[in-house]
Tab-separated table of C-alpha atoms in Angstrom:
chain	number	residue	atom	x	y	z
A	1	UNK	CA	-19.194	-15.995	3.441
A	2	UNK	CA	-19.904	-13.500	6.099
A	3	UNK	CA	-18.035	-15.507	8.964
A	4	UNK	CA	-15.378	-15.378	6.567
A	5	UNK	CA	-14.965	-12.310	5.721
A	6	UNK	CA	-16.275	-9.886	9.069
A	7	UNK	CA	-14.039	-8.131	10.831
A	8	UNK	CA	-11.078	-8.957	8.141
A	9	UNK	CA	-8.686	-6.589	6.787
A	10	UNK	CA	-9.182	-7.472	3.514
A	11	UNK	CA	-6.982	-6.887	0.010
A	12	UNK	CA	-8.313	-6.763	-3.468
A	13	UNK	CA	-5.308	-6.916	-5.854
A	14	UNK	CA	-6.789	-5.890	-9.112
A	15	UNK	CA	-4.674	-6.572	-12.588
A	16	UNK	CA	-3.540	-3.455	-13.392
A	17	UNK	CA	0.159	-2.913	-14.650
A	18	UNK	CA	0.470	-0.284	-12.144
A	19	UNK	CA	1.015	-2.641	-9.121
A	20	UNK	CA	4.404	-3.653	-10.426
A	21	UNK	CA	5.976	-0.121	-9.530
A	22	UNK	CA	5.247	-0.219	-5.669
A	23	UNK	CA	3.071	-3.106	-4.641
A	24	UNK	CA	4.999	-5.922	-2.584
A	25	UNK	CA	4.553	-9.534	-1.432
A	26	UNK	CA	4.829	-8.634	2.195
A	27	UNK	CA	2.321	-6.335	2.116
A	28	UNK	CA	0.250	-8.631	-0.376
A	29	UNK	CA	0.443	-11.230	2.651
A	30	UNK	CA	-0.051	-8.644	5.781
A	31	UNK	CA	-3.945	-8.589	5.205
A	32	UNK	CA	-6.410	-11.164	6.628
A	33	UNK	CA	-7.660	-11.838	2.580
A	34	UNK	CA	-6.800	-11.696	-0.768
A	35	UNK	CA	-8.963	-11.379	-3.322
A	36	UNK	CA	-8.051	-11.322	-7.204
A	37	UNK	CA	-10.325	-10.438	-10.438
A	38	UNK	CA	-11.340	-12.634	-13.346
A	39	UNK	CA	-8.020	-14.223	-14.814
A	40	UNK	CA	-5.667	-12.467	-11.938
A	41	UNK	CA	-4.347	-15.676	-10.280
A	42	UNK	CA	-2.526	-16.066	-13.316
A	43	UNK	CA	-0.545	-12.938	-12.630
A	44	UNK	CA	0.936	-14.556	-9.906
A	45	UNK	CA	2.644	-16.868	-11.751
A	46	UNK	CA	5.183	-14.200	-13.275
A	47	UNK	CA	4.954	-11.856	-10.682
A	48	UNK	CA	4.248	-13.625	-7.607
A	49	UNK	CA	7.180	-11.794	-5.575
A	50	UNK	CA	5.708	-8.586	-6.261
A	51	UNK	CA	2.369	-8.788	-6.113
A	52	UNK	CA	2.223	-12.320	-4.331
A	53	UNK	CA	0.259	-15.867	-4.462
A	54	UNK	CA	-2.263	-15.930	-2.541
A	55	UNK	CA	-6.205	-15.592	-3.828
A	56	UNK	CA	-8.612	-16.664	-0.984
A	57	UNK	CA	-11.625	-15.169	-2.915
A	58	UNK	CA	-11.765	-15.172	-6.836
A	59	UNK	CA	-14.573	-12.529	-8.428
A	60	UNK	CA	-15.108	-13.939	-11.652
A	61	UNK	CA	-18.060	-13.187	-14.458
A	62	UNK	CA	-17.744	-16.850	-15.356
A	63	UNK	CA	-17.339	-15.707	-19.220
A	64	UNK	CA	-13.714	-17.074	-20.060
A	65	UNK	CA	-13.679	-15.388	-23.416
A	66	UNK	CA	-10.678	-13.445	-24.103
A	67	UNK	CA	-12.519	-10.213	-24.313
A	68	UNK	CA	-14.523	-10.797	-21.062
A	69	UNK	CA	-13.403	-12.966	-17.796
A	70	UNK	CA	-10.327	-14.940	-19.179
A	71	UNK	CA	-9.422	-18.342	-18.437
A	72	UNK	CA	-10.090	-20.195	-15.372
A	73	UNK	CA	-7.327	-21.856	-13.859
A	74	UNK	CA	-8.851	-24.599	-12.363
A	75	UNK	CA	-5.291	-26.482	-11.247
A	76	UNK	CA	-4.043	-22.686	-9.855
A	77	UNK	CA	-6.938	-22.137	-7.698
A	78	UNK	CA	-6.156	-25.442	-6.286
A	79	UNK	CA	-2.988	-24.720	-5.745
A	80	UNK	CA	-3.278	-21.222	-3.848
A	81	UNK	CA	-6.303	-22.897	-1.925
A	82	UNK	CA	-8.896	-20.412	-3.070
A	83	UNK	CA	-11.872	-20.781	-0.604
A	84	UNK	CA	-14.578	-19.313	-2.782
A	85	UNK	CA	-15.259	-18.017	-6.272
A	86	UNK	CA	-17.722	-15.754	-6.536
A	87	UNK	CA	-19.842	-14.851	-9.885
A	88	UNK	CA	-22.062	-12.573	-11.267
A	89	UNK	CA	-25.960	-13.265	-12.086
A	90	UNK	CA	-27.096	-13.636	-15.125
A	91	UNK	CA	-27.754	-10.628	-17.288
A	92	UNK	CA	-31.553	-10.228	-19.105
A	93	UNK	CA	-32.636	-7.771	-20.714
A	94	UNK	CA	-30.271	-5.428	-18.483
A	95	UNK	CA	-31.756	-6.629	-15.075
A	96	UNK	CA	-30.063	-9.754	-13.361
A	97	UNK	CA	-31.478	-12.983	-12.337
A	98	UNK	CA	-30.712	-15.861	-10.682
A	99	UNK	CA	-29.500	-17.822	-12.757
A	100	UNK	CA	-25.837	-18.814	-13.758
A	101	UNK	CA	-24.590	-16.706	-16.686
A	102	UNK	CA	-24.428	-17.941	-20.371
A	103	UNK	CA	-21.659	-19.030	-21.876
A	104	UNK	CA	-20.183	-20.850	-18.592
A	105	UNK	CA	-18.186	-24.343	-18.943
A	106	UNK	CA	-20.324	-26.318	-16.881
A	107	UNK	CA	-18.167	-29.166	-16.196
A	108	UNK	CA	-15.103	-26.548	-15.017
A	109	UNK	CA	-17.755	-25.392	-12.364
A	110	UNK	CA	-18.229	-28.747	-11.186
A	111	UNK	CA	-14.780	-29.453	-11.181
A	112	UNK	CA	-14.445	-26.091	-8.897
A	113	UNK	CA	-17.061	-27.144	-6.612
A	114	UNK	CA	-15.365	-30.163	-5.105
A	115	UNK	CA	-12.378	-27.687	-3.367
A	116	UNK	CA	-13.898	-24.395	-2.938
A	117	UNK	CA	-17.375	-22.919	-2.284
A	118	UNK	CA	-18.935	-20.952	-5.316
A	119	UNK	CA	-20.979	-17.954	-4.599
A	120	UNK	CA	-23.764	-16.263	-6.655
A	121	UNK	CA	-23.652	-12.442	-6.363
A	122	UNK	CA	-26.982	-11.452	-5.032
A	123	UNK	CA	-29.043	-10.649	-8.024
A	124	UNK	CA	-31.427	-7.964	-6.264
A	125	UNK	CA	-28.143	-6.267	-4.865
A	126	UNK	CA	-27.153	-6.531	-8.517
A	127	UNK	CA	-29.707	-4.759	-9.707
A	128	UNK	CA	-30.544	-2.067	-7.200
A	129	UNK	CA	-26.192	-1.172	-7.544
A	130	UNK	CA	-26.083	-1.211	-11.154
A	131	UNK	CA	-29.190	1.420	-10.613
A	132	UNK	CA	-27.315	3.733	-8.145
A	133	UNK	CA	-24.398	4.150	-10.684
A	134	UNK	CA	-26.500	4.116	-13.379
A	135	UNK	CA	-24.716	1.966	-15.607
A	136	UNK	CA	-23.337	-2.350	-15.343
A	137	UNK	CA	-20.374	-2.601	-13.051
A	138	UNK	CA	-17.638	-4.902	-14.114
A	139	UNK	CA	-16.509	-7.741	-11.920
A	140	UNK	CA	-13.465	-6.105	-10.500
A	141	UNK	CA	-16.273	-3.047	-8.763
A	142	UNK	CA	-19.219	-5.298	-8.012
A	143	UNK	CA	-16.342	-6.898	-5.917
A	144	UNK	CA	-15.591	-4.156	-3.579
A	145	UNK	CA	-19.319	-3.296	-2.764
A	146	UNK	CA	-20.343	-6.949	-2.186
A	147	UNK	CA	-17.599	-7.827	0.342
A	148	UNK	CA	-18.520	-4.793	2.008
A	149	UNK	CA	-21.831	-5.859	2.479
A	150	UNK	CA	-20.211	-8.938	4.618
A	151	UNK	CA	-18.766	-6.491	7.419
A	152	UNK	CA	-15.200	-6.466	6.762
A	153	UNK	CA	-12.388	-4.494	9.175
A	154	UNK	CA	-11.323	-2.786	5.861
A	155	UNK	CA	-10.726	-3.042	1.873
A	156	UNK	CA	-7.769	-2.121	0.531
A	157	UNK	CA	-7.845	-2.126	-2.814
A	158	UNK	CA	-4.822	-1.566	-5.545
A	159	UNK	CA	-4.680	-2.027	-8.845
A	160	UNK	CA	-7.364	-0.751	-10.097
A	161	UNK	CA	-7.228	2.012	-12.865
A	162	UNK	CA	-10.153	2.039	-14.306
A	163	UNK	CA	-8.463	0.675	-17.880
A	164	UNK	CA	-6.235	3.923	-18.024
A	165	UNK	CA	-2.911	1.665	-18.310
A	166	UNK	CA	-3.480	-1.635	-19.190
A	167	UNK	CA	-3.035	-4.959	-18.124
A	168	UNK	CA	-0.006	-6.739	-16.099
A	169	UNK	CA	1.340	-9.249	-18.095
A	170	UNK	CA	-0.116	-12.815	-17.506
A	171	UNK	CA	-3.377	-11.689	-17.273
A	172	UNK	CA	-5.651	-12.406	-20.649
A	173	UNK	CA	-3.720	-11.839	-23.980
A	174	UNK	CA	-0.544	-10.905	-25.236
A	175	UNK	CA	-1.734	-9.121	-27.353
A	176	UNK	CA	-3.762	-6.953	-25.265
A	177	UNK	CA	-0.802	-6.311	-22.914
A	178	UNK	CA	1.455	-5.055	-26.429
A	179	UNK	CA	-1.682	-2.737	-26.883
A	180	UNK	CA	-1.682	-1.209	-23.522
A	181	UNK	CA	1.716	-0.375	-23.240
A	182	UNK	CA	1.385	1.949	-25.328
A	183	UNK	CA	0.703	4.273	-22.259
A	184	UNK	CA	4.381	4.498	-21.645
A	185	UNK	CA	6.064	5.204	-25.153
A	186	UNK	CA	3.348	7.250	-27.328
A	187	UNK	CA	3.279	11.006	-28.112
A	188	UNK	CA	-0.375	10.630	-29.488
A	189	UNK	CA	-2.634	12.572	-27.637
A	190	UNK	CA	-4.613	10.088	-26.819
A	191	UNK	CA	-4.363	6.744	-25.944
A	192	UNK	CA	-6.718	3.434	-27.138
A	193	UNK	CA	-6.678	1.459	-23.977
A	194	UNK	CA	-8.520	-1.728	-23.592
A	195	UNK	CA	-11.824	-1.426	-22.340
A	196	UNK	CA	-11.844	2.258	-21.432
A	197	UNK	CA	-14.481	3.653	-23.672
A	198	UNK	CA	-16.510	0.485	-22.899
A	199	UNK	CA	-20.139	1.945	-23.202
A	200	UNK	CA	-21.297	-1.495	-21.312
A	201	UNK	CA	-19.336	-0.343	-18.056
A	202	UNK	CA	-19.081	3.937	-17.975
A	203	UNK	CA	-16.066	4.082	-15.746
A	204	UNK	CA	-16.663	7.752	-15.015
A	205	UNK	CA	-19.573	6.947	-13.105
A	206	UNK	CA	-18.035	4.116	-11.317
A	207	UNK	CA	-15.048	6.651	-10.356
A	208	UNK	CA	-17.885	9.053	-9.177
A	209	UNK	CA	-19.409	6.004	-6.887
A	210	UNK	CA	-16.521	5.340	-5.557
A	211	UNK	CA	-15.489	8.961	-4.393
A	212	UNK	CA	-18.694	9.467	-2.677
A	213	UNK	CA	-18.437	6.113	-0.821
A	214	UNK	CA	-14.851	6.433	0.538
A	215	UNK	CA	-16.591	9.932	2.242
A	216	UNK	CA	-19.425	7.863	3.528
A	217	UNK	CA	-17.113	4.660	4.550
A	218	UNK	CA	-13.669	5.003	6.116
A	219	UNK	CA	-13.441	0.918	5.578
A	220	UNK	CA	-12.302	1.788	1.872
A	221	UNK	CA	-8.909	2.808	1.716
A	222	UNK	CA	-7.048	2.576	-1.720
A	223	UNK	CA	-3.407	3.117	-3.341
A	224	UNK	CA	-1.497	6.379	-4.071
A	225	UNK	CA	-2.135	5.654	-8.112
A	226	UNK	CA	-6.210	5.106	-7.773
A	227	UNK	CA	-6.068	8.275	-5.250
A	228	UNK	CA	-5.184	10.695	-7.981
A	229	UNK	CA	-7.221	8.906	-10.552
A	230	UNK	CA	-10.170	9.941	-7.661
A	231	UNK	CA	-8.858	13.494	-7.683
A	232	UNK	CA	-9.661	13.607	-10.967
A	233	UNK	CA	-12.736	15.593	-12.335
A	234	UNK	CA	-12.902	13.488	-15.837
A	235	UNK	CA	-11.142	10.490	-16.743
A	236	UNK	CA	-9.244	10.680	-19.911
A	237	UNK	CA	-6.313	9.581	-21.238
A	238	UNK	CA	-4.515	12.788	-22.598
A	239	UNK	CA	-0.819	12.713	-21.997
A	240	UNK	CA	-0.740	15.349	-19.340
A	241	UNK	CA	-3.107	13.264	-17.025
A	242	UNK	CA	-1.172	10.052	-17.814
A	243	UNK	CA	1.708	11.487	-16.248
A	244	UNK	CA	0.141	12.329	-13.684
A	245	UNK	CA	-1.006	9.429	-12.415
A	246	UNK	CA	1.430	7.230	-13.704
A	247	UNK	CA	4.853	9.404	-13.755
């Protein structure tokens, strides 16, 4: 993993409905690697001139329940030639061992093993992480802080919203996408988004993380939208900081 990754100017195109208003496929395919989230290389089925094809790495919990990792696209991944998938620990009692997750399709993972390389996330960097922001990072964060540990040029990453707009469409659920675009057409003053008031994953003090690393780390660079969700004291989803962000 590390020879693949060091010195690489590296891309994580996360699966938020965001990228559709200024990502492109050129710039997609100007970086060294592309990685996508959970069910993301399904995104590029729809929107693959946008936010393009390629997924070199795949971060994926494993858990293709609707609510959790989504489907694995076994025939996809073969497709885009995705060189390595790479999975969280198992969860016990809060703490993470090794050991492959529950609720995994075994015989998918075998199937995956024949054309790309599958990767346990370190379950002692799991641990000691998930204690430094004080809560369980989802898939999409673990991501960025694990491929930095491989020595990359840089990590762009876009996409990411932290659940304050939803999902592009193709990834998960229909009906999840219906829910989320909400954002764009309600007068409520505030918005049910999926997954942001997840007490599992506290997204304020992954936003918090992440600030303080990009001081620490000039390798982290990320889009216009995730830069003013940074500038941000508190996430919420009140109208007035919607627009902001996303208007």
């Amino acid at each position: 993993m590390e020879s693949f990754v060091k010195n690489k100017r590296i891309i994580i195109v996360g699966p938020s409905q965001s990228t559709l208003t200024h990502l492109t496929k050129e710039f997609v395919d100007s970086h060294d690697i592309v990685v996508r989230i959970n069910a993301s290389p399904d995104t590029t089925l729809i929107h693959g001139e946008k936010i393009g094809y390629r997924c070199d790495i795949l971060y994926h919990c494993l858990n293709e329940d609707i609510g959790s990792g989504g489907f694995i696209n076994t025939e996809l991944l073969k497709k885009l030639n995705t060189k390595f998938l790479i999975h969280n620990p198992k969860i016990v009692n809060k703490k993470a061992i090794e050991c492959i997750p529950d609720n995994v399709n075994i015989n998918k993972i075998n199937m995956l093993s024949k054309f790309l390389n599958i990767k346990m996330i370190n379950p002692i960097f799991y641990n000691n992480f998930s204690n430094k922001i004080n809560t369980r990072p989802n898939t999409g964060f673990i991501a960025i802080f694990d491929l930095l540990r491989y020595n990359p040029k840089e990590i762009y990453i876009t996409g990411y919203t932290f659940s304050m707009d939803g999902y592009i469409s193709g990834y998960k659920n229909d009906k999840l996408i219906e829910r989320s675009k909400k954002i764009y057409k309600s007068d409520i003053t505030k918005i049910d988004l999926p997954g942001f008031n997840s007490k599992r994953h506290i997204k304020n003090n992954m936003v918090n993380f992440l600030k303080k690393s990009m001081k620490n780390d000039k390798r982290i660079k990320v889009d216009n939208i995730l830069k003013k969700i940074l500038s941000l004291d508190n996430l919420n989803t009140d109208k007035e900081t919607l627009d902001y962000i996303f208007n």
